[in-house]
JSON list of C-alpha atoms in Angstrom, two decimals:
[
{"chain": "M", "resi": 20, "resn": "LEU", "atom": "CA", "xyz": [140.90, 92.56, 135.11]},
{"chain": "M", "resi": 21, "resn": "SER", "atom": "CA", "xyz": [143.79, 90.86, 135.80]},
{"chain": "M", "resi": 22, "resn": "LEU", "atom": "CA", "xyz": [143.75, 88.49, 138.67]},
{"chain": "M", "resi": 23, "resn": "SER", "atom": "CA", "xyz": [146.79, 85.75, 140.28]},
{"chain": "M", "resi": 24, "resn": "HIS", "atom": "CA", "xyz": [145.82, 83.33, 142.61]},
{"chain": "M", "resi": 25, "resn": "ASN", "atom": "CA", "xyz": [147.81, 81.84, 145.31]},
{"chain": "M", "resi": 26, "resn": "GLY", "atom": "CA", "xyz": [144.64, 78.50, 147.07]},
{"chain": "M", "resi": 27, "resn": "ASN", "atom": "CA", "xyz": [141.95, 76.58, 146.34]},
{"chain": "M", "resi": 28, "resn": "LEU", "atom": "CA", "xyz": [138.59, 77.12, 146.87]},
{"chain": "M", "resi": 29, "resn": "VAL", "atom": "CA", "xyz": [136.86, 74.39, 148.63]},
{"chain": "M", "resi": 30, "resn": "ASN", "atom": "CA", "xyz": [133.24, 75.19, 146.68]},
{"chain": "M", "resi": 31, "resn": "ALA", "atom": "CA", "xyz": [134.94, 75.34, 142.92]},
{"chain": "M", "resi": 32, "resn": "MET", "atom": "CA", "xyz": [132.86, 73.11, 141.25]},
{"chain": "M", "resi": 33, "resn": "GLU", "atom": "CA", "xyz": [129.39, 74.27, 142.79]},
{"chain": "M", "resi": 34, "resn": "LEU", "atom": "CA", "xyz": [130.00, 77.88, 142.66]},
{"chain": "M", "resi": 35, "resn": "ARG", "atom": "CA", "xyz": [131.44, 76.94, 138.14]},
{"chain": "M", "resi": 36, "resn": "GLU", "atom": "CA", "xyz": [127.98, 74.74, 137.48]},
{"chain": "M", "resi": 37, "resn": "GLN", "atom": "CA", "xyz": [125.56, 77.90, 138.98]},
{"chain": "M", "resi": 38, "resn": "MET", "atom": "CA", "xyz": [127.37, 79.79, 136.50]},
{"chain": "M", "resi": 39, "resn": "GLU", "atom": "CA", "xyz": [127.61, 77.66, 133.84]},
{"chain": "M", "resi": 40, "resn": "ASN", "atom": "CA", "xyz": [123.55, 77.39, 134.40]},
{"chain": "M", "resi": 41, "resn": "THR", "atom": "CA", "xyz": [123.24, 81.20, 134.02]},
{"chain": "M", "resi": 42, "resn": "GLY", "atom": "CA", "xyz": [125.59, 80.98, 130.64]},
{"chain": "M", "resi": 43, "resn": "ALA", "atom": "CA", "xyz": [129.32, 81.69, 131.75]},
{"chain": "M", "resi": 44, "resn": "ILE", "atom": "CA", "xyz": [131.59, 80.09, 128.90]},
{"chain": "M", "resi": 45, "resn": "PHE", "atom": "CA", "xyz": [134.84, 78.71, 131.22]},
{"chain": "M", "resi": 46, "resn": "HIS", "atom": "CA", "xyz": [138.03, 77.99, 129.26]},
{"chain": "M", "resi": 47, "resn": "THR", "atom": "CA", "xyz": [140.07, 76.70, 131.13]},
{"chain": "M", "resi": 48, "resn": "SER", "atom": "CA", "xyz": [139.10, 74.08, 134.76]},
{"chain": "M", "resi": 49, "resn": "ILE", "atom": "CA", "xyz": [140.85, 76.37, 137.08]},
{"chain": "M", "resi": 50, "resn": "ASP", "atom": "CA", "xyz": [138.97, 77.50, 140.21]},
{"chain": "M", "resi": 51, "resn": "SER", "atom": "CA", "xyz": [140.97, 81.19, 139.86]},
{"chain": "M", "resi": 52, "resn": "GLU", "atom": "CA", "xyz": [138.94, 81.71, 136.36]},
{"chain": "M", "resi": 53, "resn": "ILE", "atom": "CA", "xyz": [135.95, 81.01, 138.72]},
{"chain": "M", "resi": 54, "resn": "ILE", "atom": "CA", "xyz": [136.50, 83.68, 140.93]},
{"chain": "M", "resi": 55, "resn": "ALA", "atom": "CA", "xyz": [137.50, 86.01, 137.89]},
{"chain": "M", "resi": 56, "resn": "TYR", "atom": "CA", "xyz": [134.80, 85.41, 136.40]},
{"chain": "M", "resi": 57, "resn": "GLY", "atom": "CA", "xyz": [132.62, 86.65, 139.53]},
{"chain": "M", "resi": 58, "resn": "ILE", "atom": "CA", "xyz": [134.05, 89.47, 139.61]},
{"chain": "M", "resi": 59, "resn": "ALA", "atom": "CA", "xyz": [133.83, 90.48, 136.64]},
{"chain": "M", "resi": 60, "resn": "ARG", "atom": "CA", "xyz": [130.04, 88.90, 136.47]},
{"chain": "M", "resi": 61, "resn": "GLU", "atom": "CA", "xyz": [129.33, 91.35, 139.75]},
{"chain": "M", "resi": 62, "resn": "ARG", "atom": "CA", "xyz": [131.34, 93.84, 138.34]},
{"chain": "M", "resi": 63, "resn": "VAL", "atom": "CA", "xyz": [127.86, 95.87, 136.01]},
{"chain": "M", "resi": 64, "resn": "HIS", "atom": "CA", "xyz": [125.41, 95.49, 138.79]},
{"chain": "M", "resi": 65, "resn": "SER", "atom": "CA", "xyz": [128.24, 97.87, 141.15]},
{"chain": "M", "resi": 66, "resn": "LYS", "atom": "CA", "xyz": [129.73, 101.17, 141.13]},
{"chain": "M", "resi": 67, "resn": "THR", "atom": "CA", "xyz": [132.89, 99.61, 141.82]},
{"chain": "M", "resi": 68, "resn": "VAL", "atom": "CA", "xyz": [135.99, 96.80, 141.46]},
{"chain": "M", "resi": 69, "resn": "GLU", "atom": "CA", "xyz": [136.13, 96.82, 145.27]},
{"chain": "M", "resi": 70, "resn": "GLU", "atom": "CA", "xyz": [132.18, 96.31, 145.20]},
{"chain": "M", "resi": 71, "resn": "ALA", "atom": "CA", "xyz": [132.26, 93.89, 143.01]},
{"chain": "M", "resi": 72, "resn": "ILE", "atom": "CA", "xyz": [135.12, 92.01, 145.00]},
{"chain": "M", "resi": 73, "resn": "LEU", "atom": "CA", "xyz": [133.20, 91.86, 148.17]},
{"chain": "M", "resi": 74, "resn": "ARG", "atom": "CA", "xyz": [129.81, 90.36, 146.66]},
{"chain": "M", "resi": 75, "resn": "THR", "atom": "CA", "xyz": [132.13, 87.96, 145.05]},
{"chain": "M", "resi": 76, "resn": "VAL", "atom": "CA", "xyz": [133.44, 86.80, 148.66]},
{"chain": "M", "resi": 77, "resn": "LYS", "atom": "CA", "xyz": [130.59, 86.38, 150.27]},
{"chain": "M", "resi": 78, "resn": "GLU", "atom": "CA", "xyz": [130.02, 83.04, 147.44]},
{"chain": "M", "resi": 79, "resn": "ILE", "atom": "CA", "xyz": [133.16, 81.61, 147.20]},
{"chain": "M", "resi": 80, "resn": "ARG", "atom": "CA", "xyz": [134.95, 79.80, 150.35]},
{"chain": "M", "resi": 81, "resn": "GLY", "atom": "CA", "xyz": [138.61, 78.18, 150.62]},
{"chain": "M", "resi": 82, "resn": "ALA", "atom": "CA", "xyz": [141.97, 79.76, 151.03]},
{"chain": "M", "resi": 83, "resn": "TYR", "atom": "CA", "xyz": [142.84, 82.11, 148.95]},
{"chain": "M", "resi": 84, "resn": "ALA", "atom": "CA", "xyz": [145.55, 85.26, 148.11]},
{"chain": "M", "resi": 85, "resn": "LEU", "atom": "CA", "xyz": [144.35, 87.92, 145.08]},
{"chain": "M", "resi": 86, "resn": "VAL", "atom": "CA", "xyz": [146.51, 90.46, 143.63]},
{"chain": "M", "resi": 87, "resn": "ILE", "atom": "CA", "xyz": [143.87, 91.73, 141.04]},
{"chain": "M", "resi": 88, "resn": "MET", "atom": "CA", "xyz": [144.46, 94.75, 138.45]},
{"chain": "M", "resi": 89, "resn": "SER", "atom": "CA", "xyz": [141.84, 96.86, 136.90]},
{"chain": "M", "resi": 90, "resn": "PRO", "atom": "CA", "xyz": [142.89, 99.74, 134.79]},
{"chain": "M", "resi": 91, "resn": "ARG", "atom": "CA", "xyz": [142.74, 102.08, 137.83]},
{"chain": "M", "resi": 92, "resn": "LYS", "atom": "CA", "xyz": [143.67, 99.99, 140.62]},
{"chain": "M", "resi": 93, "resn": "LEU", "atom": "CA", "xyz": [145.99, 97.17, 142.29]},
{"chain": "M", "resi": 94, "resn": "ILE", "atom": "CA", "xyz": [143.94, 95.12, 145.01]},
{"chain": "M", "resi": 95, "resn": "GLY", "atom": "CA", "xyz": [144.51, 92.84, 146.99]},
{"chain": "M", "resi": 96, "resn": "VAL", "atom": "CA", "xyz": [142.56, 90.56, 148.57]},
{"chain": "M", "resi": 97, "resn": "ARG", "atom": "CA", "xyz": [143.02, 87.80, 151.73]},
{"chain": "M", "resi": 98, "resn": "ASP", "atom": "CA", "xyz": [141.34, 85.74, 153.03]},
{"chain": "M", "resi": 99, "resn": "PRO", "atom": "CA", "xyz": [138.87, 85.49, 156.23]},
{"chain": "M", "resi": 100, "resn": "TYR", "atom": "CA", "xyz": [141.27, 82.88, 157.64]},
{"chain": "M", "resi": 101, "resn": "GLY", "atom": "CA", "xyz": [144.61, 84.05, 156.51]},
{"chain": "M", "resi": 102, "resn": "LEU", "atom": "CA", "xyz": [145.63, 80.88, 155.20]},
{"chain": "M", "resi": 103, "resn": "LYS", "atom": "CA", "xyz": [147.90, 82.47, 152.48]},
{"chain": "M", "resi": 104, "resn": "PRO", "atom": "CA", "xyz": [150.24, 84.93, 152.64]},
{"chain": "M", "resi": 105, "resn": "LEU", "atom": "CA", "xyz": [149.82, 88.15, 150.73]},
{"chain": "M", "resi": 106, "resn": "CYS", "atom": "CA", "xyz": [152.14, 91.45, 152.12]},
{"chain": "M", "resi": 107, "resn": "ILE", "atom": "CA", "xyz": [152.57, 95.09, 151.11]},
{"chain": "M", "resi": 108, "resn": "GLY", "atom": "CA", "xyz": [155.71, 96.20, 149.97]},
{"chain": "M", "resi": 109, "resn": "LYS", "atom": "CA", "xyz": [156.72, 100.16, 148.85]},
{"chain": "M", "resi": 110, "resn": "ARG", "atom": "CA", "xyz": [159.48, 101.15, 146.41]},
{"chain": "M", "resi": 111, "resn": "ASP", "atom": "CA", "xyz": [160.46, 104.53, 146.38]},
{"chain": "M", "resi": 112, "resn": "ASN", "atom": "CA", "xyz": [156.58, 105.79, 145.30]},
{"chain": "M", "resi": 113, "resn": "ALA", "atom": "CA", "xyz": [155.16, 102.42, 143.86]},
{"chain": "M", "resi": 114, "resn": "TRP", "atom": "CA", "xyz": [153.16, 100.17, 145.63]},
{"chain": "M", "resi": 115, "resn": "VAL", "atom": "CA", "xyz": [154.18, 96.57, 145.12]},
{"chain": "M", "resi": 116, "resn": "LEU", "atom": "CA", "xyz": [152.45, 93.42, 146.50]},
{"chain": "M", "resi": 117, "resn": "ALA", "atom": "CA", "xyz": [153.29, 89.66, 146.90]},
{"chain": "M", "resi": 118, "resn": "SER", "atom": "CA", "xyz": [152.85, 86.24, 148.68]},
{"chain": "M", "resi": 119, "resn": "GLU", "atom": "CA", "xyz": [156.26, 86.52, 150.31]},
{"chain": "M", "resi": 120, "resn": "SER", "atom": "CA", "xyz": [158.54, 89.47, 152.22]},
{"chain": "M", "resi": 121, "resn": "CYS", "atom": "CA", "xyz": [161.70, 87.76, 149.90]},
{"chain": "M", "resi": 122, "resn": "ALA", "atom": "CA", "xyz": [160.20, 88.61, 146.48]},
{"chain": "M", "resi": 123, "resn": "LEU", "atom": "CA", "xyz": [159.99, 92.61, 147.49]},
{"chain": "M", "resi": 124, "resn": "THR", "atom": "CA", "xyz": [163.99, 92.05, 148.67]},
{"chain": "M", "resi": 125, "resn": "SER", "atom": "CA", "xyz": [164.32, 91.00, 145.19]},
{"chain": "M", "resi": 126, "resn": "ILE", "atom": "CA", "xyz": [163.25, 93.97, 143.61]},
{"chain": "M", "resi": 127, "resn": "GLY", "atom": "CA", "xyz": [164.26, 96.81, 146.43]},
{"chain": "M", "resi": 128, "resn": "ALA", "atom": "CA", "xyz": [161.27, 97.57, 147.79]},
{"chain": "M", "resi": 129, "resn": "GLU", "atom": "CA", "xyz": [160.80, 97.83, 151.51]},
{"chain": "M", "resi": 130, "resn": "PHE", "atom": "CA", "xyz": [158.12, 95.86, 153.25]},
{"chain": "M", "resi": 131, "resn": "VAL", "atom": "CA", "xyz": [155.28, 97.80, 154.94]},
{"chain": "M", "resi": 132, "resn": "ARG", "atom": "CA", "xyz": [153.15, 95.40, 156.57]},
{"chain": "M", "resi": 133, "resn": "ASP", "atom": "CA", "xyz": [151.36, 91.66, 155.75]},
{"chain": "M", "resi": 134, "resn": "VAL", "atom": "CA", "xyz": [147.58, 92.19, 154.18]},
{"chain": "M", "resi": 135, "resn": "ALA", "atom": "CA", "xyz": [145.69, 91.09, 157.93]},
{"chain": "M", "resi": 136, "resn": "PRO", "atom": "CA", "xyz": [142.63, 88.46, 157.33]},
{"chain": "M", "resi": 137, "resn": "GLY", "atom": "CA", "xyz": [139.86, 89.08, 155.50]},
{"chain": "M", "resi": 138, "resn": "GLU", "atom": "CA", "xyz": [141.08, 92.55, 154.41]},
{"chain": "M", "resi": 139, "resn": "ILE", "atom": "CA", "xyz": [141.03, 94.13, 151.11]},
{"chain": "M", "resi": 140, "resn": "VAL", "atom": "CA", "xyz": [143.49, 96.54, 149.93]},
{"chain": "M", "resi": 141, "resn": "THR", "atom": "CA", "xyz": [143.07, 99.13, 147.13]},
{"chain": "M", "resi": 142, "resn": "PHE", "atom": "CA", "xyz": [146.12, 101.50, 145.90]},
{"chain": "M", "resi": 143, "resn": "ASP", "atom": "CA", "xyz": [144.79, 103.70, 143.15]},
{"chain": "M", "resi": 144, "resn": "LYS", "atom": "CA", "xyz": [146.36, 106.24, 140.63]},
{"chain": "M", "resi": 145, "resn": "THR", "atom": "CA", "xyz": [146.87, 108.85, 142.88]},
{"chain": "M", "resi": 146, "resn": "GLY", "atom": "CA", "xyz": [149.11, 106.45, 145.24]},
{"chain": "M", "resi": 147, "resn": "ASN", "atom": "CA", "xyz": [146.80, 105.85, 148.03]},
{"chain": "M", "resi": 148, "resn": "LEU", "atom": "CA", "xyz": [145.86, 102.87, 150.14]},
{"chain": "M", "resi": 149, "resn": "LYS", "atom": "CA", "xyz": [141.96, 101.86, 151.04]},
{"chain": "M", "resi": 150, "resn": "SER", "atom": "CA", "xyz": [141.60, 99.32, 153.20]},
{"chain": "M", "resi": 151, "resn": "GLU", "atom": "CA", "xyz": [137.95, 97.22, 154.11]},
{"chain": "M", "resi": 152, "resn": "PHE", "atom": "CA", "xyz": [137.49, 94.52, 155.85]},
{"chain": "M", "resi": 153, "resn": "MET", "atom": "CA", "xyz": [135.13, 91.53, 154.65]},
{"chain": "M", "resi": 154, "resn": "PRO", "atom": "CA", "xyz": [131.57, 91.30, 156.98]},
{"chain": "M", "resi": 155, "resn": "VAL", "atom": "CA", "xyz": [132.82, 88.29, 158.73]},
{"chain": "M", "resi": 156, "resn": "ASP", "atom": "CA", "xyz": [134.23, 86.75, 161.96]},
{"chain": "M", "resi": 157, "resn": "VAL", "atom": "CA", "xyz": [136.61, 83.98, 161.70]},
{"chain": "M", "resi": 158, "resn": "LYS", "atom": "CA", "xyz": [139.23, 81.48, 163.57]},
{"chain": "M", "resi": 159, "resn": "LYS", "atom": "CA", "xyz": [142.46, 82.57, 162.60]},
{"chain": "M", "resi": 160, "resn": "ALA", "atom": "CA", "xyz": [144.19, 79.61, 160.65]},
{"chain": "M", "resi": 161, "resn": "HIS", "atom": "CA", "xyz": [147.08, 79.61, 159.13]},
{"chain": "M", "resi": 162, "resn": "CYS", "atom": "CA", "xyz": [148.49, 77.16, 155.80]},
{"chain": "M", "resi": 163, "resn": "ILE", "atom": "CA", "xyz": [151.41, 75.02, 158.57]},
{"chain": "M", "resi": 164, "resn": "PHE", "atom": "CA", "xyz": [152.72, 74.29, 155.45]},
{"chain": "M", "resi": 165, "resn": "GLU", "atom": "CA", "xyz": [153.82, 77.76, 154.24]},
{"chain": "M", "resi": 166, "resn": "TYR", "atom": "CA", "xyz": [155.68, 77.95, 157.49]},
{"chain": "M", "resi": 167, "resn": "ILE", "atom": "CA", "xyz": [157.32, 73.72, 157.06]},
{"chain": "M", "resi": 168, "resn": "TYR", "atom": "CA", "xyz": [157.46, 74.11, 152.83]},
{"chain": "M", "resi": 169, "resn": "PHE", "atom": "CA", "xyz": [155.99, 76.27, 151.10]},
{"chain": "M", "resi": 170, "resn": "ALA", "atom": "CA", "xyz": [157.57, 79.43, 151.83]},
{"chain": "M", "resi": 171, "resn": "ARG", "atom": "CA", "xyz": [161.27, 80.59, 150.89]},
{"chain": "M", "resi": 172, "resn": "PRO", "atom": "CA", "xyz": [163.85, 80.25, 154.50]},
{"chain": "M", "resi": 173, "resn": "ASP", "atom": "CA", "xyz": [164.07, 84.48, 154.03]},
{"chain": "M", "resi": 174, "resn": "SER", "atom": "CA", "xyz": [160.54, 85.73, 153.88]},
{"chain": "M", "resi": 175, "resn": "VAL", "atom": "CA", "xyz": [158.33, 86.87, 156.84]},
{"chain": "M", "resi": 176, "resn": "PHE", "atom": "CA", "xyz": [155.23, 85.30, 157.23]},
{"chain": "M", "resi": 177, "resn": "ASP", "atom": "CA", "xyz": [152.34, 87.38, 159.27]},
{"chain": "M", "resi": 178, "resn": "GLY", "atom": "CA", "xyz": [155.98, 88.33, 161.77]},
{"chain": "M", "resi": 179, "resn": "VAL", "atom": "CA", "xyz": [156.68, 85.07, 161.91]},
{"chain": "M", "resi": 180, "resn": "SER", "atom": "CA", "xyz": [160.34, 84.19, 160.23]},
{"chain": "M", "resi": 181, "resn": "VAL", "atom": "CA", "xyz": [159.93, 81.12, 158.59]},
{"chain": "M", "resi": 182, "resn": "TYR", "atom": "CA", "xyz": [163.63, 80.06, 158.60]},
{"chain": "M", "resi": 183, "resn": "HIS", "atom": "CA", "xyz": [162.92, 80.55, 162.14]},
{"chain": "M", "resi": 184, "resn": "SER", "atom": "CA", "xyz": [160.09, 78.17, 162.64]},
{"chain": "M", "resi": 185, "resn": "ARG", "atom": "CA", "xyz": [161.77, 75.64, 160.50]},
{"chain": "M", "resi": 186, "resn": "ILE", "atom": "CA", "xyz": [165.20, 75.60, 163.52]},
{"chain": "M", "resi": 187, "resn": "TYR", "atom": "CA", "xyz": [162.22, 75.49, 166.10]},
{"chain": "M", "resi": 188, "resn": "ALA", "atom": "CA", "xyz": [160.56, 72.39, 164.19]},
{"chain": "M", "resi": 189, "resn": "GLY", "atom": "CA", "xyz": [163.80, 70.20, 164.40]},
{"chain": "M", "resi": 190, "resn": "ARG", "atom": "CA", "xyz": [164.42, 71.89, 167.66]},
{"chain": "M", "resi": 191, "resn": "CYS", "atom": "CA", "xyz": [161.46, 70.39, 168.70]},
{"chain": "M", "resi": 192, "resn": "LEU", "atom": "CA", "xyz": [161.78, 66.96, 166.57]},
{"chain": "M", "resi": 193, "resn": "ALA", "atom": "CA", "xyz": [164.70, 66.84, 168.84]},
{"chain": "M", "resi": 194, "resn": "LYS", "atom": "CA", "xyz": [163.50, 67.18, 172.32]},
{"chain": "M", "resi": 195, "resn": "ASP", "atom": "CA", "xyz": [160.60, 64.72, 171.44]},
{"chain": "M", "resi": 196, "resn": "ASP", "atom": "CA", "xyz": [162.62, 62.13, 169.67]},
{"chain": "M", "resi": 197, "resn": "PRO", "atom": "CA", "xyz": [166.20, 62.52, 171.06]},
{"chain": "M", "resi": 198, "resn": "VAL", "atom": "CA", "xyz": [168.25, 59.22, 169.35]},
{"chain": "M", "resi": 199, "resn": "GLU", "atom": "CA", "xyz": [172.11, 58.56, 169.34]},
{"chain": "M", "resi": 200, "resn": "ALA", "atom": "CA", "xyz": [173.81, 59.34, 166.70]},
{"chain": "M", "resi": 201, "resn": "ASP", "atom": "CA", "xyz": [177.68, 60.58, 164.15]},
{"chain": "M", "resi": 202, "resn": "LEU", "atom": "CA", "xyz": [175.52, 62.96, 161.21]},
{"chain": "M", "resi": 203, "resn": "VAL", "atom": "CA", "xyz": [172.46, 65.16, 161.26]},
{"chain": "M", "resi": 204, "resn": "VAL", "atom": "CA", "xyz": [171.14, 65.44, 157.07]},
{"chain": "M", "resi": 205, "resn": "GLY", "atom": "CA", "xyz": [168.78, 67.12, 155.78]},
{"chain": "M", "resi": 206, "resn": "VAL", "atom": "CA", "xyz": [166.80, 66.71, 152.73]},
{"chain": "M", "resi": 207, "resn": "PRO", "atom": "CA", "xyz": [167.15, 69.67, 150.23]},
{"chain": "M", "resi": 208, "resn": "ASP", "atom": "CA", "xyz": [166.03, 72.39, 150.12]},
{"chain": "M", "resi": 209, "resn": "SER", "atom": "CA", "xyz": [163.40, 72.53, 152.69]},
{"chain": "M", "resi": 210, "resn": "GLY", "atom": "CA", "xyz": [164.56, 69.87, 155.67]},
{"chain": "M", "resi": 211, "resn": "LEU", "atom": "CA", "xyz": [167.90, 71.35, 155.88]},
{"chain": "M", "resi": 212, "resn": "VAL", "atom": "CA", "xyz": [167.45, 74.44, 157.83]},
{"chain": "M", "resi": 213, "resn": "ALA", "atom": "CA", "xyz": [164.94, 71.97, 160.20]},
{"chain": "M", "resi": 214, "resn": "ALA", "atom": "CA", "xyz": [167.88, 69.64, 160.13]},
{"chain": "M", "resi": 215, "resn": "LYS", "atom": "CA", "xyz": [170.52, 72.47, 161.94]},
{"chain": "M", "resi": 216, "resn": "GLY", "atom": "CA", "xyz": [167.66, 73.10, 164.76]},
{"chain": "M", "resi": 217, "resn": "TYR", "atom": "CA", "xyz": [167.43, 69.55, 165.96]},
{"chain": "M", "resi": 218, "resn": "SER", "atom": "CA", "xyz": [171.63, 68.88, 165.22]},
{"chain": "M", "resi": 219, "resn": "GLU", "atom": "CA", "xyz": [171.58, 72.25, 167.33]},
{"chain": "M", "resi": 220, "resn": "TYR", "atom": "CA", "xyz": [169.61, 71.06, 169.81]},
{"chain": "M", "resi": 221, "resn": "SER", "atom": "CA", "xyz": [170.89, 67.68, 169.97]},
{"chain": "M", "resi": 222, "resn": "GLY", "atom": "CA", "xyz": [174.22, 68.61, 169.78]},
{"chain": "M", "resi": 223, "resn": "ILE", "atom": "CA", "xyz": [175.01, 65.18, 167.16]},
{"chain": "M", "resi": 224, "resn": "PRO", "atom": "CA", "xyz": [177.31, 67.39, 164.05]},
{"chain": "M", "resi": 225, "resn": "TYR", "atom": "CA", "xyz": [175.19, 68.81, 161.04]},
{"chain": "M", "resi": 226, "resn": "GLY", "atom": "CA", "xyz": [176.50, 67.84, 157.72]},
{"chain": "M", "resi": 227, "resn": "MET", "atom": "CA", "xyz": [175.41, 68.12, 153.81]},
{"chain": "M", "resi": 228, "resn": "ALA", "atom": "CA", "xyz": [174.75, 64.61, 152.71]},
{"chain": "M", "resi": 229, "resn": "PHE", "atom": "CA", "xyz": [173.01, 65.10, 149.12]},
{"chain": "M", "resi": 230, "resn": "HIS", "atom": "CA", "xyz": [173.46, 67.24, 146.02]},
{"chain": "M", "resi": 231, "resn": "LYS", "atom": "CA", "xyz": [170.49, 68.08, 144.63]},
{"chain": "M", "resi": 232, "resn": "ASN", "atom": "CA", "xyz": [170.29, 68.68, 140.57]},
{"chain": "M", "resi": 233, "resn": "SER", "atom": "CA", "xyz": [169.16, 71.62, 139.94]},
{"chain": "M", "resi": 234, "resn": "TYR", "atom": "CA", "xyz": [166.93, 71.38, 136.14]},
{"chain": "M", "resi": 235, "resn": "VAL", "atom": "CA", "xyz": [164.56, 68.82, 138.15]},
{"chain": "M", "resi": 236, "resn": "GLY", "atom": "CA", "xyz": [161.32, 69.95, 138.74]},
{"chain": "M", "resi": 237, "resn": "ARG", "atom": "CA", "xyz": [158.87, 68.84, 141.86]},
{"chain": "M", "resi": 238, "resn": "THR", "atom": "CA", "xyz": [158.87, 64.73, 141.97]},
{"chain": "M", "resi": 239, "resn": "PHE", "atom": "CA", "xyz": [156.31, 64.14, 144.65]},
{"chain": "M", "resi": 240, "resn": "ILE", "atom": "CA", "xyz": [153.27, 65.82, 141.65]},
{"chain": "M", "resi": 241, "resn": "LYS", "atom": "CA", "xyz": [154.24, 62.98, 138.92]},
{"chain": "M", "resi": 242, "resn": "PRO", "atom": "CA", "xyz": [151.24, 60.90, 138.75]},
{"chain": "M", "resi": 243, "resn": "LYS", "atom": "CA", "xyz": [152.53, 57.20, 139.69]},
{"chain": "M", "resi": 244, "resn": "GLN", "atom": "CA", "xyz": [155.28, 56.15, 141.74]},
{"chain": "M", "resi": 245, "resn": "SER", "atom": "CA", "xyz": [157.43, 54.53, 139.41]},
{"chain": "M", "resi": 246, "resn": "GLN", "atom": "CA", "xyz": [157.89, 57.49, 138.26]},
{"chain": "M", "resi": 247, "resn": "ARG", "atom": "CA", "xyz": [158.32, 59.48, 141.33]},
{"chain": "M", "resi": 248, "resn": "GLU", "atom": "CA", "xyz": [161.22, 56.96, 142.09]},
{"chain": "M", "resi": 249, "resn": "SER", "atom": "CA", "xyz": [162.71, 57.35, 138.34]},
{"chain": "M", "resi": 250, "resn": "SER", "atom": "CA", "xyz": [162.50, 61.15, 139.12]},
{"chain": "M", "resi": 251, "resn": "VAL", "atom": "CA", "xyz": [164.01, 61.20, 142.91]},
{"chain": "M", "resi": 252, "resn": "LYS", "atom": "CA", "xyz": [167.22, 59.45, 141.52]},
{"chain": "M", "resi": 253, "resn": "ILE", "atom": "CA", "xyz": [167.89, 61.42, 139.06]},
{"chain": "M", "resi": 254, "resn": "LYS", "atom": "CA", "xyz": [166.90, 64.52, 141.50]},
{"chain": "M", "resi": 255, "resn": "LEU", "atom": "CA", "xyz": [168.93, 63.53, 144.83]},
{"chain": "M", "resi": 256, "resn": "ASN", "atom": "CA", "xyz": [173.08, 61.64, 144.90]},
{"chain": "M", "resi": 257, "resn": "VAL", "atom": "CA", "xyz": [174.45, 61.21, 148.16]},
{"chain": "M", "resi": 258, "resn": "ILE", "atom": "CA", "xyz": [177.23, 61.75, 148.77]},
{"chain": "M", "resi": 259, "resn": "PRO", "atom": "CA", "xyz": [179.10, 58.62, 150.01]},
{"chain": "M", "resi": 260, "resn": "GLU", "atom": "CA", "xyz": [181.89, 59.86, 151.75]},
{"chain": "M", "resi": 261, "resn": "VAL", "atom": "CA", "xyz": [180.18, 61.67, 154.02]},
{"chain": "M", "resi": 262, "resn": "VAL", "atom": "CA", "xyz": [177.80, 59.34, 155.34]},
{"chain": "M", "resi": 263, "resn": "LYS", "atom": "CA", "xyz": [179.13, 55.70, 154.51]},
{"chain": "M", "resi": 264, "resn": "GLY", "atom": "CA", "xyz": [179.34, 53.95, 158.10]},
{"chain": "M", "resi": 265, "resn": "LYS", "atom": "CA", "xyz": [177.66, 56.46, 160.14]},
{"chain": "M", "resi": 266, "resn": "ARG", "atom": "CA", "xyz": [174.52, 56.79, 162.07]},
{"chain": "M", "resi": 267, "resn": "ILE", "atom": "CA", "xyz": [172.24, 59.02, 160.42]},
{"chain": "M", "resi": 268, "resn": "VAL", "atom": "CA", "xyz": [169.75, 61.43, 161.25]},
{"chain": "M", "resi": 269, "resn": "MET", "atom": "CA", "xyz": [167.63, 62.35, 158.31]},
{"chain": "M", "resi": 270, "resn": "VAL", "atom": "CA", "xyz": [165.52, 64.94, 158.24]},
{"chain": "M", "resi": 271, "resn": "ASP", "atom": "CA", "xyz": [162.85, 65.95, 156.16]},
{"chain": "M", "resi": 272, "resn": "ASP", "atom": "CA", "xyz": [159.65, 68.60, 156.19]}
]
């Protein structure tokens, strides 16, 4: 069994404790291992791996988009709320599952459709696609940060372009908070498109005020504020001649 998981479970510690009390031994602290263990345990009592997955998802709560591989099947699972994206692609006779549609483009695959919230899709070795749904009916709730920050702008998430959603967000910001300024700039990378939307609606010119160091990772996850500030100084450098003496609208995600 192989499992890839995007999301977070809200009842992970509760499930982990229950499993440990019945003999489970965990090798990591991540909630993905809890899902994998649940499926593996249920598989012993199930006719198919899909049945084991269905039994497992009845117990887990939270955000999850899963890609699961058994020896003979490729399976995609999306939580009933649709919090995290998951899509289906195809290249020649091969099926592809990915969190973002931009991943399909990069390997020359064709976008087929999104996995629906609460849907379990299965591809067997003959290339057949089978779909079933979890027996739950909840209000759909996308993770807004997929559109604002997580997803790449060249992705489409449940029929909505991430690029256009950021342009629209910037336009809404300009409409709600108009100011007099000389230049609109964005904070790389996810703030750039929203800044362009602000510029388009306000009529204030758009410019590039920062150079981003491509070799520095995420800074907001550093444990101390002093470390975050130090990393940001290495990550982002202002281009002085662009902003000097100007009134700036700076848009971040």
